[in-house]
Amino acid sequence: MKLEGSEHLDLPRAEVWAKLSDPQSLGEALPAVESVEVGGDDEFEATFRPTTGLGSTPMKVAFAVAEREEPSRLVVSGHGGAAEYAVRLRAAFELAEAGGGTDVGWTLELHLHGVLRSLTQRVIEQLARQQVAAVLAVERV
Amino acid sequence: MSSSSTETGAPKTTTKPWTGQDLPRKEDKRLLAGQGQFVDDVWMHRQGYAHFVRSPYGHARVVSVDVGPALEMAGVYTALTGSEVKEMCDPFFQIAPEPGGKIEEFPLAVDKVRYQGDPVALVLAETRELARDAAERVRVEYEPLDVVVDAVAAADPTSPVLHEEIGHNVAWKGEYSYGDIDWALENADHVVKIDRLHFHRFSSTPLETFGAVINWDPGTDMIEIRSNNQMPIFGTMMLSPTLRAGADQMSWYSQDIGGGFGIKIASYPQIGALALLSRKAGRPVKWSETRSEHMLSSGHGSERTFLDLEAAVQADGTILGFRVRAFDDAGAYLHYEPLGAVIWAQVLTSCYRFKHINVDYTETLTNKCPTCPNRGYSRLQHMWMIERLVDTVAKQLDFDPVELRKINYVQPEDYPYETPNKCVYDSGDLPQELDLALEKLGYAEWRQKQAEVNAADNGKRIGIGIGSTLDSGTNNFGQAQIVNPDLPFSGNGEAAIAKLDVYGELAVYLGTTPQGQSHETTTAQVVADILGCDPGAVRVYAGFNKEQSTYVGFSGTYASQFAVTGIGAAIGAAEKLRGEIVALSAFALQCEESDIVLADGVASYRGDEERAIPMIGVANLCYSNVAVLPDELADRVSLNCRYVYRPPFDPPDPETKTGNLTLTYANQIHAAVIEIDEGTGKVEILDYVAMDDCGSRINPAVVEGQVHGATAHGIGAALHESLDYDEDGNLLQATFWDYHPATALDVPRLKTGHVESPSPFSKNGAKGMGEGGGAPLGTLCSAIQDALGKDVLVTDTHNPAERVYELLEGLRNGGGQSGVEVTSR
């Protein structure tokens, strides 16, 4: 699944960049996150507990910055899962200055594997959009 | 005729046969009281509970499997991985010749997973919940690979390859050619071409999922398998060489089974893995499949795509034949396949007299759950395609769909009718059956109503559809040689033992594995007629018991055959037993055997009911008073009579792909009226008729139950049930949240009826009929097509509201995108 969108943030690009590119800050901005472990400048592991119709199950996802072109482009990739679920994703953020604020264009390529995919099929696109919006909302604050 | 109450609750008659009566089911006493014994009710001393670790990926390399974190948990006994399994056993025997025959499949995935749900490890623990928790701690590192989930695309050499040992995804390919289709297409008055039809993937979702309790005894080396597998000797054939165990080491048992529909033939890979787990653990293992596991990995029904279908049609409506390319989607492994690549040929012409047929058949491997036999296995797909063909010819060339069918049906005087591939249809009267169906439906009145509603333009459309199918029963396993000439299989058979026990009890032991087909009831009816007693006095041991049952290689319950093979064996055994009872009675009563009458549970001298011996007396002579018997008589009676019923088959000819592939042909004609909501595409069934002709009916109520079940199943598949995969190889209906089996709310009140054309080929005139032919699939497509007209084509078996809405959108956009081309001379 590939999604894309854009947001305008009333923050200077450098500030948005600082938050987006900081693993701790980015990790904590993700919804349904239980914990974040930063492994280095460009890596962190987040434990999620997504809720589905069958209950909730912890899912660990390892994130890494795949591309970094400060202050305009950041690409984060992730992979992980639980016993019967797996997720692979690649999120790209393009930052452009716009009237004192920042335009953020984003794309998200998401591959969800396992029964979780079946259970979330009618809502996964909306959930993914919410996820990105939540990240950017934190930046906005 | 005298009558009184009996143990079965049915009126007792001494002159009317029990066979043919609506006797209540003997099985229901325990089943309705919750006293059935299903596999999950089985418990073994020291048993552990097993849980499979399954791949979330549709296709991936298995980099590593670490069961260490699971084994650290208190109460976890052991775990088993694919690499261990590879050391402990050999790959499964493949039915396919090369290329499919080169596939190396083990009970657990080794090095690579090929569909979502492919098992990579097993965990054994002291409770079911602990096993599941421990399985979540097994760390599997995967390297995801590209997937292919379309059977036609899989045949493309550039597609991702599932099995490197083959090098491509074509498991089996063959051409079936009869008559001269080139001549027919060149000389016919019309050629109707359909670009593409698709028979979708669905399953039977039995109420009881797979399960097994297995003990590989470390002392005796015997493997005790308590399961709900429905074809245990086939299971032995598959597992014995894989497990490096003798067939005699494997003891299978089953009692009650909560639905099978063919799917439970395919539980042998799981049983193999569990046997190895038991061997490693040195204790019994118990496994009950979850519903999600069942949806993901038990086995799916066959999915088939038909391309470039061309029919040759004469001006008077005679359809000379057709040509088509068929792509069957086997999923990731060949489970019972590629037998499906020939089994459809049992119904080559379906209900019709086509003479010229060419089918180019390709079976491919995809990153989906393996397919396996499923109610109407491989024939539904072919017969649905033919029904679409007949309906499309009628629509495009303006023939009346009723008359077109009648012109092309096999006629009553044609029976026994030999098809172009030398199958022999035994009996029937299709035109009469269609007339009765339409009469029950009120066809003329509905046509009038349809004209009114469709003209009113009020957002509703009415359509009327017909579906004609066959339920071919009792396979000739020689057809396996058509897909693989090296297979040493032919014919069929079933065994039974009829016994008079020490105190005069009558018992019948079958080798079958009923899953709701009422074997205890119908067998007792038939045997009671032969032995002159009440069916309640005949105890029937259904369910498989290695030590107690008698069996042949094809024993089991599948492929619509019990009424012919199982009952055939019971009849043969009961007749042998009757001969012994008569002989002993004649000795006791000092008369000729021809003077003995068996009635009301006693043997008596004809014309003098007082001169009689009860069954306990007959048994006494054989078991406990044998010294009084003359040697000649003592040597020929045991009161334990085994009989093997063997249908009259010859091996087919693999070269020409001809031969009698099955013994009996029940047929079904369904008719339905539907209403489409133009705003949503929702289809509502307004009226439904299901006619059936299964020859002589042993118990009409049981037949009626099967007709209801098969019709509900077909309606569910046509409108609700589908197993779809996304572009990553994820199954989108992995729970009943998304997979919607038909419920009472989805099935209309059915009008049923029957025609009775006894089979000349079975011992009792009966025909197998449990699978039902899938008539609802053709019927509902026909009705939807009828409602929509000829400017769009119903191309798929599955027509939920969204698909019908798309067809309506096609119409609203001017139609013309039908995928149909007509050429007339």
PDB file of C-alpha atoms in Angstrom, chain B residues 3-232:
ATOM      1  CA  SER B   3     -47.449 -52.146  11.706  1.00  0.00           C
ATOM      2  CA  SER B   4     -46.255 -51.339  15.204  1.00  0.00           C
ATOM      3  CA  SER B   5     -43.763 -49.051  16.949  1.00  0.00           C
ATOM      4  CA  THR B   6     -40.028 -49.753  16.576  1.00  0.00           C
ATOM      5  CA  GLU B   7     -36.795 -48.643  18.241  1.00  0.00           C
ATOM      6  CA  THR B   8     -36.279 -46.097  15.498  1.00  0.00           C
ATOM      7  CA  GLY B   9     -39.659 -44.582  16.129  1.00  0.00           C
ATOM      8  CA  ALA B  10     -40.710 -45.296  12.557  1.00  0.00           C
ATOM      9  CA  PRO B  11     -43.709 -47.441  11.732  1.00  0.00           C
ATOM     10  CA  LYS B  12     -42.622 -51.045  11.496  1.00  0.00           C
ATOM     11  CA  THR B  13     -43.649 -52.940   8.434  1.00  0.00           C
ATOM     12  CA  THR B  14     -42.889 -56.494   7.538  1.00  0.00           C
ATOM     13  CA  THR B  15     -43.670 -56.233   3.868  1.00  0.00           C
ATOM     14  CA  LYS B  16     -42.445 -52.778   2.982  1.00  0.00           C
ATOM     15  CA  PRO B  17     -38.632 -52.467   2.769  1.00  0.00           C
ATOM     16  CA  TRP B  18     -36.827 -50.207   5.239  1.00  0.00           C
ATOM     17  CA  THR B  19     -34.824 -48.865   2.334  1.00  0.00           C
ATOM     18  CA  GLY B  20     -36.576 -45.823   0.937  1.00  0.00           C
ATOM     19  CA  GLN B  21     -38.158 -44.776   4.227  1.00  0.00           C
ATOM     20  CA  ASP B  22     -37.599 -41.492   6.038  1.00  0.00           C
ATOM     21  CA  LEU B  23     -36.232 -43.095   9.194  1.00  0.00           C
ATOM     22  CA  PRO B  24     -34.870 -40.735  11.875  1.00  0.00           C
ATOM     23  CA  ARG B  25     -31.095 -40.727  12.114  1.00  0.00           C
ATOM     24  CA  LYS B  26     -29.573 -43.184  14.578  1.00  0.00           C
ATOM     25  CA  GLU B  27     -26.614 -40.821  15.033  1.00  0.00           C
ATOM     26  CA  ASP B  28     -28.742 -37.974  16.304  1.00  0.00           C
ATOM     27  CA  LYS B  29     -29.422 -39.562  19.664  1.00  0.00           C
ATOM     28  CA  ARG B  30     -25.840 -38.972  20.774  1.00  0.00           C
ATOM     29  CA  LEU B  31     -25.096 -35.929  18.664  1.00  0.00           C
ATOM     30  CA  LEU B  32     -28.097 -33.932  19.802  1.00  0.00           C
ATOM     31  CA  ALA B  33     -27.420 -34.877  23.404  1.00  0.00           C
ATOM     32  CA  GLY B  34     -23.862 -33.549  23.155  1.00  0.00           C
ATOM     33  CA  GLN B  35     -22.477 -37.059  23.525  1.00  0.00           C
ATOM     34  CA  GLY B  36     -20.645 -37.351  20.240  1.00  0.00           C
ATOM     35  CA  GLN B  37     -16.950 -37.996  20.408  1.00  0.00           C
ATOM     36  CA  PHE B  38     -14.986 -35.554  18.297  1.00  0.00           C
ATOM     37  CA  VAL B  39     -11.227 -35.335  18.102  1.00  0.00           C
ATOM     38  CA  ASP B  40     -11.015 -32.525  20.648  1.00  0.00           C
ATOM     39  CA  ASP B  41     -12.777 -34.820  23.126  1.00  0.00           C
ATOM     40  CA  VAL B  42      -9.880 -37.277  22.953  1.00  0.00           C
ATOM     41  CA  TRP B  43      -7.357 -37.204  25.766  1.00  0.00           C
ATOM     42  CA  MET B  44      -4.196 -39.261  26.230  1.00  0.00           C
ATOM     43  CA  HIS B  45      -2.165 -39.747  29.373  1.00  0.00           C
ATOM     44  CA  ARG B  46       0.860 -37.371  29.483  1.00  0.00           C
ATOM     45  CA  GLN B  47      -0.325 -35.487  26.444  1.00  0.00           C
ATOM     46  CA  GLY B  48       1.083 -32.072  25.617  1.00  0.00           C
ATOM     47  CA  TYR B  49      -0.561 -29.374  23.540  1.00  0.00           C
ATOM     48  CA  ALA B  50       0.949 -28.323  20.244  1.00  0.00           C
ATOM     49  CA  HIS B  51       0.874 -24.968  18.514  1.00  0.00           C
ATOM     50  CA  PHE B  52       2.222 -24.198  15.046  1.00  0.00           C
ATOM     51  CA  VAL B  53       4.351 -21.133  14.366  1.00  0.00           C
ATOM     52  CA  ARG B  54       3.244 -19.891  10.962  1.00  0.00           C
ATOM     53  CA  SER B  55       4.676 -17.531   8.435  1.00  0.00           C
ATOM     54  CA  PRO B  56       3.119 -14.087   8.214  1.00  0.00           C
ATOM     55  CA  TYR B  57       4.708 -13.741   4.763  1.00  0.00           C
ATOM     56  CA  GLY B  58       3.399 -15.063   1.496  1.00  0.00           C
ATOM     57  CA  HIS B  59       6.910 -15.818   0.261  1.00  0.00           C
ATOM     58  CA  ALA B  60      10.188 -15.519   2.145  1.00  0.00           C
ATOM     59  CA  ARG B  61      13.475 -17.198   2.857  1.00  0.00           C
ATOM     60  CA  VAL B  62      13.754 -18.529   6.376  1.00  0.00           C
ATOM     61  CA  VAL B  63      17.063 -17.121   7.581  1.00  0.00           C
ATOM     62  CA  SER B  64      16.854 -18.537  11.088  1.00  0.00           C
ATOM     63  CA  VAL B  65      14.460 -20.072  13.599  1.00  0.00           C
ATOM     64  CA  ASP B  66      15.287 -19.611  17.276  1.00  0.00           C
ATOM     65  CA  VAL B  67      13.058 -21.619  19.608  1.00  0.00           C
ATOM     66  CA  GLY B  68      15.268 -20.872  22.620  1.00  0.00           C
ATOM     67  CA  PRO B  69      13.050 -18.169  24.158  1.00  0.00           C
ATOM     68  CA  ALA B  70      10.062 -20.513  23.965  1.00  0.00           C
ATOM     69  CA  LEU B  71      11.925 -23.386  25.603  1.00  0.00           C
ATOM     70  CA  GLU B  72      12.891 -21.130  28.508  1.00  0.00           C
ATOM     71  CA  MET B  73       9.269 -20.941  29.623  1.00  0.00           C
ATOM     72  CA  ALA B  74       8.283 -23.279  32.433  1.00  0.00           C
ATOM     73  CA  GLY B  75       5.900 -25.939  31.183  1.00  0.00           C
ATOM     74  CA  VAL B  76       7.186 -25.996  27.619  1.00  0.00           C
ATOM     75  CA  TYR B  77       8.194 -29.556  26.735  1.00  0.00           C
ATOM     76  CA  THR B  78       9.925 -29.135  23.414  1.00  0.00           C
ATOM     77  CA  ALA B  79       9.826 -27.526  19.996  1.00  0.00           C
ATOM     78  CA  LEU B  80      10.414 -28.692  16.464  1.00  0.00           C
ATOM     79  CA  THR B  81      11.798 -26.754  13.500  1.00  0.00           C
ATOM     80  CA  GLY B  82      11.890 -27.308   9.757  1.00  0.00           C
ATOM     81  CA  SER B  83      15.598 -28.083   9.749  1.00  0.00           C
ATOM     82  CA  GLU B  84      15.057 -30.833  12.349  1.00  0.00           C
ATOM     83  CA  VAL B  85      12.140 -32.221  10.381  1.00  0.00           C
ATOM     84  CA  LYS B  86      14.306 -32.427   7.293  1.00  0.00           C
ATOM     85  CA  GLU B  87      16.655 -34.727   9.205  1.00  0.00           C
ATOM     86  CA  MET B  88      13.869 -36.834  10.727  1.00  0.00           C
ATOM     87  CA  CYS B  89      11.826 -37.586   7.606  1.00  0.00           C
ATOM     88  CA  ASP B  90      11.684 -37.595   3.823  1.00  0.00           C
ATOM     89  CA  PRO B  91       9.697 -35.285   1.528  1.00  0.00           C
ATOM     90  CA  PHE B  92       6.095 -36.209   0.813  1.00  0.00           C
ATOM     91  CA  PHE B  93       5.407 -38.535  -2.065  1.00  0.00           C
ATOM     92  CA  GLN B  94       4.161 -36.490  -5.017  1.00  0.00           C
ATOM     93  CA  ILE B  95       1.224 -37.666  -7.099  1.00  0.00           C
ATOM     94  CA  ALA B  96       2.420 -35.453  -9.931  1.00  0.00           C
ATOM     95  CA  PRO B  97       4.963 -36.464 -12.532  1.00  0.00           C
ATOM     96  CA  GLU B  98       7.651 -33.926 -13.345  1.00  0.00           C
ATOM     97  CA  PRO B  99       7.678 -30.984 -13.182  1.00  0.00           C
ATOM     98  CA  GLY B 100       5.323 -30.956 -10.156  1.00  0.00           C
ATOM     99  CA  GLY B 101       6.789 -34.277  -9.044  1.00  0.00           C
ATOM    100  CA  LYS B 102      10.095 -32.600  -8.277  1.00  0.00           C
ATOM    101  CA  ILE B 103       8.600 -30.551  -5.446  1.00  0.00           C
ATOM    102  CA  GLU B 104      10.179 -31.296  -2.088  1.00  0.00           C
ATOM    103  CA  GLU B 105       7.627 -30.656   0.626  1.00  0.00           C
ATOM    104  CA  PHE B 106       8.235 -31.500   4.256  1.00  0.00           C
ATOM    105  CA  PRO B 107       5.719 -31.389   7.118  1.00  0.00           C
ATOM    106  CA  LEU B 108       7.275 -28.076   8.222  1.00  0.00           C
ATOM    107  CA  ALA B 109       8.741 -25.467   5.901  1.00  0.00           C
ATOM    108  CA  VAL B 110      12.480 -25.800   5.376  1.00  0.00           C
ATOM    109  CA  ASP B 111      14.571 -22.818   4.238  1.00  0.00           C
ATOM    110  CA  LYS B 112      11.624 -21.069   2.625  1.00  0.00           C
ATOM    111  CA  VAL B 113       7.954 -20.280   3.246  1.00  0.00           C
ATOM    112  CA  ARG B 114       5.634 -20.159   0.263  1.00  0.00           C
ATOM    113  CA  TYR B 115       2.296 -18.944   1.566  1.00  0.00           C
ATOM    114  CA  GLN B 116       0.971 -16.996   4.518  1.00  0.00           C
ATOM    115  CA  GLY B 117       0.369 -19.625   7.175  1.00  0.00           C
ATOM    116  CA  ASP B 118       3.110 -22.013   6.020  1.00  0.00           C
ATOM    117  CA  PRO B 119       4.237 -23.678   9.286  1.00  0.00           C
ATOM    118  CA  VAL B 120       7.876 -23.168  10.292  1.00  0.00           C
ATOM    119  CA  ALA B 121       7.933 -24.610  13.811  1.00  0.00           C
ATOM    120  CA  LEU B 122       5.907 -26.438  16.431  1.00  0.00           C
ATOM    121  CA  VAL B 123       5.873 -25.874  20.160  1.00  0.00           C
ATOM    122  CA  LEU B 124       4.675 -28.425  22.721  1.00  0.00           C
ATOM    123  CA  ALA B 125       3.621 -27.375  26.205  1.00  0.00           C
ATOM    124  CA  GLU B 126       1.550 -28.568  29.107  1.00  0.00           C
ATOM    125  CA  THR B 127      -1.442 -26.382  28.227  1.00  0.00           C
ATOM    126  CA  ARG B 128      -2.941 -25.096  25.015  1.00  0.00           C
ATOM    127  CA  GLU B 129      -2.565 -21.479  26.130  1.00  0.00           C
ATOM    128  CA  LEU B 130       1.033 -21.934  27.182  1.00  0.00           C
ATOM    129  CA  ALA B 131       1.871 -23.518  23.832  1.00  0.00           C
ATOM    130  CA  ARG B 132       0.389 -20.510  22.083  1.00  0.00           C
ATOM    131  CA  ASP B 133       2.246 -18.038  24.291  1.00  0.00           C
ATOM    132  CA  ALA B 134       5.481 -19.945  23.808  1.00  0.00           C
ATOM    133  CA  ALA B 135       4.970 -19.995  20.028  1.00  0.00           C
ATOM    134  CA  GLU B 136       4.868 -16.195  20.115  1.00  0.00           C
ATOM    135  CA  ARG B 137       8.368 -16.233  21.577  1.00  0.00           C
ATOM    136  CA  VAL B 138       9.851 -18.238  18.729  1.00  0.00           C
ATOM    137  CA  ARG B 139      12.048 -15.863  16.756  1.00  0.00           C
ATOM    138  CA  VAL B 140      11.988 -16.406  13.020  1.00  0.00           C
ATOM    139  CA  GLU B 141      14.041 -14.212  10.759  1.00  0.00           C
ATOM    140  CA  TYR B 142      12.622 -13.970   7.266  1.00  0.00           C
ATOM    141  CA  GLU B 143      13.918 -12.432   4.075  1.00  0.00           C
ATOM    142  CA  PRO B 144      10.762 -11.455   2.169  1.00  0.00           C
ATOM    143  CA  LEU B 145      10.523 -12.371  -1.519  1.00  0.00           C
ATOM    144  CA  ASP B 146       8.219 -11.211  -4.296  1.00  0.00           C
ATOM    145  CA  VAL B 147       4.926 -13.055  -4.507  1.00  0.00           C
ATOM    146  CA  VAL B 148       2.646 -14.272  -7.278  1.00  0.00           C
ATOM    147  CA  VAL B 149      -1.016 -14.742  -6.430  1.00  0.00           C
ATOM    148  CA  ASP B 150      -2.566 -15.140  -9.876  1.00  0.00           C
ATOM    149  CA  ALA B 151      -2.629 -18.512 -11.631  1.00  0.00           C
ATOM    150  CA  VAL B 152      -2.226 -17.081 -15.127  1.00  0.00           C
ATOM    151  CA  ALA B 153       0.565 -14.717 -14.114  1.00  0.00           C
ATOM    152  CA  ALA B 154       2.294 -17.594 -12.315  1.00  0.00           C
ATOM    153  CA  ALA B 155       2.714 -19.397 -15.639  1.00  0.00           C
ATOM    154  CA  ASP B 156       4.765 -16.481 -16.941  1.00  0.00           C
ATOM    155  CA  PRO B 157       8.453 -17.442 -16.806  1.00  0.00           C
ATOM    156  CA  THR B 158       9.306 -14.040 -15.321  1.00  0.00           C
ATOM    157  CA  SER B 159       7.114 -14.595 -12.250  1.00  0.00           C
ATOM    158  CA  PRO B 160       8.686 -15.249  -8.844  1.00  0.00           C
ATOM    159  CA  VAL B 161       9.451 -18.965  -8.617  1.00  0.00           C
ATOM    160  CA  LEU B 162       8.069 -20.857  -5.620  1.00  0.00           C
ATOM    161  CA  HIS B 163       9.999 -24.101  -5.962  1.00  0.00           C
ATOM    162  CA  GLU B 164      13.522 -23.692  -7.267  1.00  0.00           C
ATOM    163  CA  GLU B 165      13.742 -27.448  -7.847  1.00  0.00           C
ATOM    164  CA  ILE B 166      11.224 -26.963 -10.700  1.00  0.00           C
ATOM    165  CA  GLY B 167      12.528 -23.618 -11.902  1.00  0.00           C
ATOM    166  CA  HIS B 168       9.074 -22.286 -12.859  1.00  0.00           C
ATOM    167  CA  ASN B 169       5.522 -22.433 -11.486  1.00  0.00           C
ATOM    168  CA  VAL B 170       3.809 -24.825 -13.882  1.00  0.00           C
ATOM    169  CA  ALA B 171       3.061 -27.972 -11.883  1.00  0.00           C
ATOM    170  CA  TRP B 172       1.137 -29.871 -14.553  1.00  0.00           C
ATOM    171  CA  LYS B 173       0.041 -29.215 -18.104  1.00  0.00           C
ATOM    172  CA  GLY B 174      -1.966 -31.299 -20.531  1.00  0.00           C
ATOM    173  CA  GLU B 175      -4.346 -31.109 -23.454  1.00  0.00           C
ATOM    174  CA  TYR B 176      -7.667 -32.900 -23.522  1.00  0.00           C
ATOM    175  CA  SER B 177      -8.967 -33.176 -27.066  1.00  0.00           C
ATOM    176  CA  TYR B 178     -12.036 -35.042 -28.250  1.00  0.00           C
ATOM    177  CA  GLY B 179     -13.847 -34.888 -31.585  1.00  0.00           C
ATOM    178  CA  ASP B 180     -12.650 -32.137 -33.927  1.00  0.00           C
ATOM    179  CA  ILE B 181     -13.126 -28.704 -32.412  1.00  0.00           C
ATOM    180  CA  ASP B 182     -11.281 -26.985 -35.280  1.00  0.00           C
ATOM    181  CA  TRP B 183     -13.807 -28.408 -37.734  1.00  0.00           C
ATOM    182  CA  ALA B 184     -16.704 -27.466 -35.451  1.00  0.00           C
ATOM    183  CA  LEU B 185     -15.553 -23.860 -35.054  1.00  0.00           C
ATOM    184  CA  GLU B 186     -14.888 -23.515 -38.780  1.00  0.00           C
ATOM    185  CA  ASN B 187     -18.247 -24.940 -39.834  1.00  0.00           C
ATOM    186  CA  ALA B 188     -20.651 -23.808 -37.120  1.00  0.00           C
ATOM    187  CA  ASP B 189     -23.289 -21.203 -37.921  1.00  0.00           C
ATOM    188  CA  HIS B 190     -22.171 -19.136 -34.953  1.00  0.00           C
ATOM    189  CA  VAL B 191     -19.060 -18.916 -32.816  1.00  0.00           C
ATOM    190  CA  VAL B 192     -19.474 -17.312 -29.412  1.00  0.00           C
ATOM    191  CA  LYS B 193     -16.215 -16.301 -27.761  1.00  0.00           C
ATOM    192  CA  ILE B 194     -15.823 -15.325 -24.111  1.00  0.00           C
ATOM    193  CA  ASP B 195     -12.494 -13.741 -23.189  1.00  0.00           C
ATOM    194  CA  ARG B 196     -12.289 -14.683 -19.540  1.00  0.00           C
ATOM    195  CA  LEU B 197     -14.226 -16.413 -16.791  1.00  0.00           C
ATOM    196  CA  HIS B 198     -13.059 -16.854 -13.225  1.00  0.00           C
ATOM    197  CA  PHE B 199     -14.164 -19.437 -10.681  1.00  0.00           C
ATOM    198  CA  HIS B 200     -13.220 -17.940  -7.343  1.00  0.00           C
ATOM    199  CA  ARG B 201     -11.529 -19.483  -4.333  1.00  0.00           C
ATOM    200  CA  PHE B 202     -13.663 -20.488  -1.396  1.00  0.00           C
ATOM    201  CA  SER B 203     -13.809 -23.290   1.105  1.00  0.00           C
ATOM    202  CA  SER B 204     -16.211 -25.355   3.159  1.00  0.00           C
ATOM    203  CA  THR B 205     -15.251 -24.127   6.620  1.00  0.00           C
ATOM    204  CA  PRO B 206     -16.493 -27.211   8.495  1.00  0.00           C
ATOM    205  CA  LEU B 207     -17.810 -26.490  11.954  1.00  0.00           C
ATOM    206  CA  GLU B 208     -15.033 -28.646  13.406  1.00  0.00           C
ATOM    207  CA  THR B 209     -11.574 -27.582  12.266  1.00  0.00           C
ATOM    208  CA  PHE B 210      -8.646 -29.970  11.812  1.00  0.00           C
ATOM    209  CA  GLY B 211      -7.385 -31.733  14.895  1.00  0.00           C
ATOM    210  CA  ALA B 212      -5.366 -34.698  16.034  1.00  0.00           C
ATOM    211  CA  VAL B 213      -4.066 -36.444  19.116  1.00  0.00           C
ATOM    212  CA  ILE B 214      -1.003 -38.489  18.242  1.00  0.00           C
ATOM    213  CA  ASN B 215       1.288 -40.762  20.156  1.00  0.00           C
ATOM    214  CA  TRP B 216       4.443 -42.129  18.610  1.00  0.00           C
ATOM    215  CA  ASP B 217       5.049 -44.741  21.274  1.00  0.00           C
ATOM    216  CA  PRO B 218       8.770 -44.820  22.095  1.00  0.00           C
ATOM    217  CA  GLY B 219       8.514 -48.409  23.298  1.00  0.00           C
ATOM    218  CA  THR B 220       6.502 -50.139  20.589  1.00  0.00           C
ATOM    219  CA  ASP B 221       7.285 -47.640  17.787  1.00  0.00           C
ATOM    220  CA  MET B 222       3.567 -47.655  16.945  1.00  0.00           C
ATOM    221  CA  ILE B 223       2.001 -44.374  15.826  1.00  0.00           C
ATOM    222  CA  GLU B 224      -1.500 -43.928  17.191  1.00  0.00           C
ATOM    223  CA  ILE B 225      -3.391 -41.233  15.310  1.00  0.00           C
ATOM    224  CA  ARG B 226      -6.730 -40.051  16.648  1.00  0.00           C
ATOM    225  CA  SER B 227      -7.916 -37.474  14.160  1.00  0.00           C
ATOM    226  CA  ASN B 228     -10.715 -36.246  11.966  1.00  0.00           C
ATOM    227  CA  ASN B 229      -8.945 -37.075   8.720  1.00  0.00           C
ATOM    228  CA  GLN B 230     -11.545 -38.336   6.266  1.00  0.00           C
ATOM    229  CA  MET B 231      -9.372 -40.646   4.156  1.00  0.00           C
ATOM    230  CA  PRO B 232      -6.970 -42.345   6.558  1.00  0.00           C
TER     231      PRO B 232
END
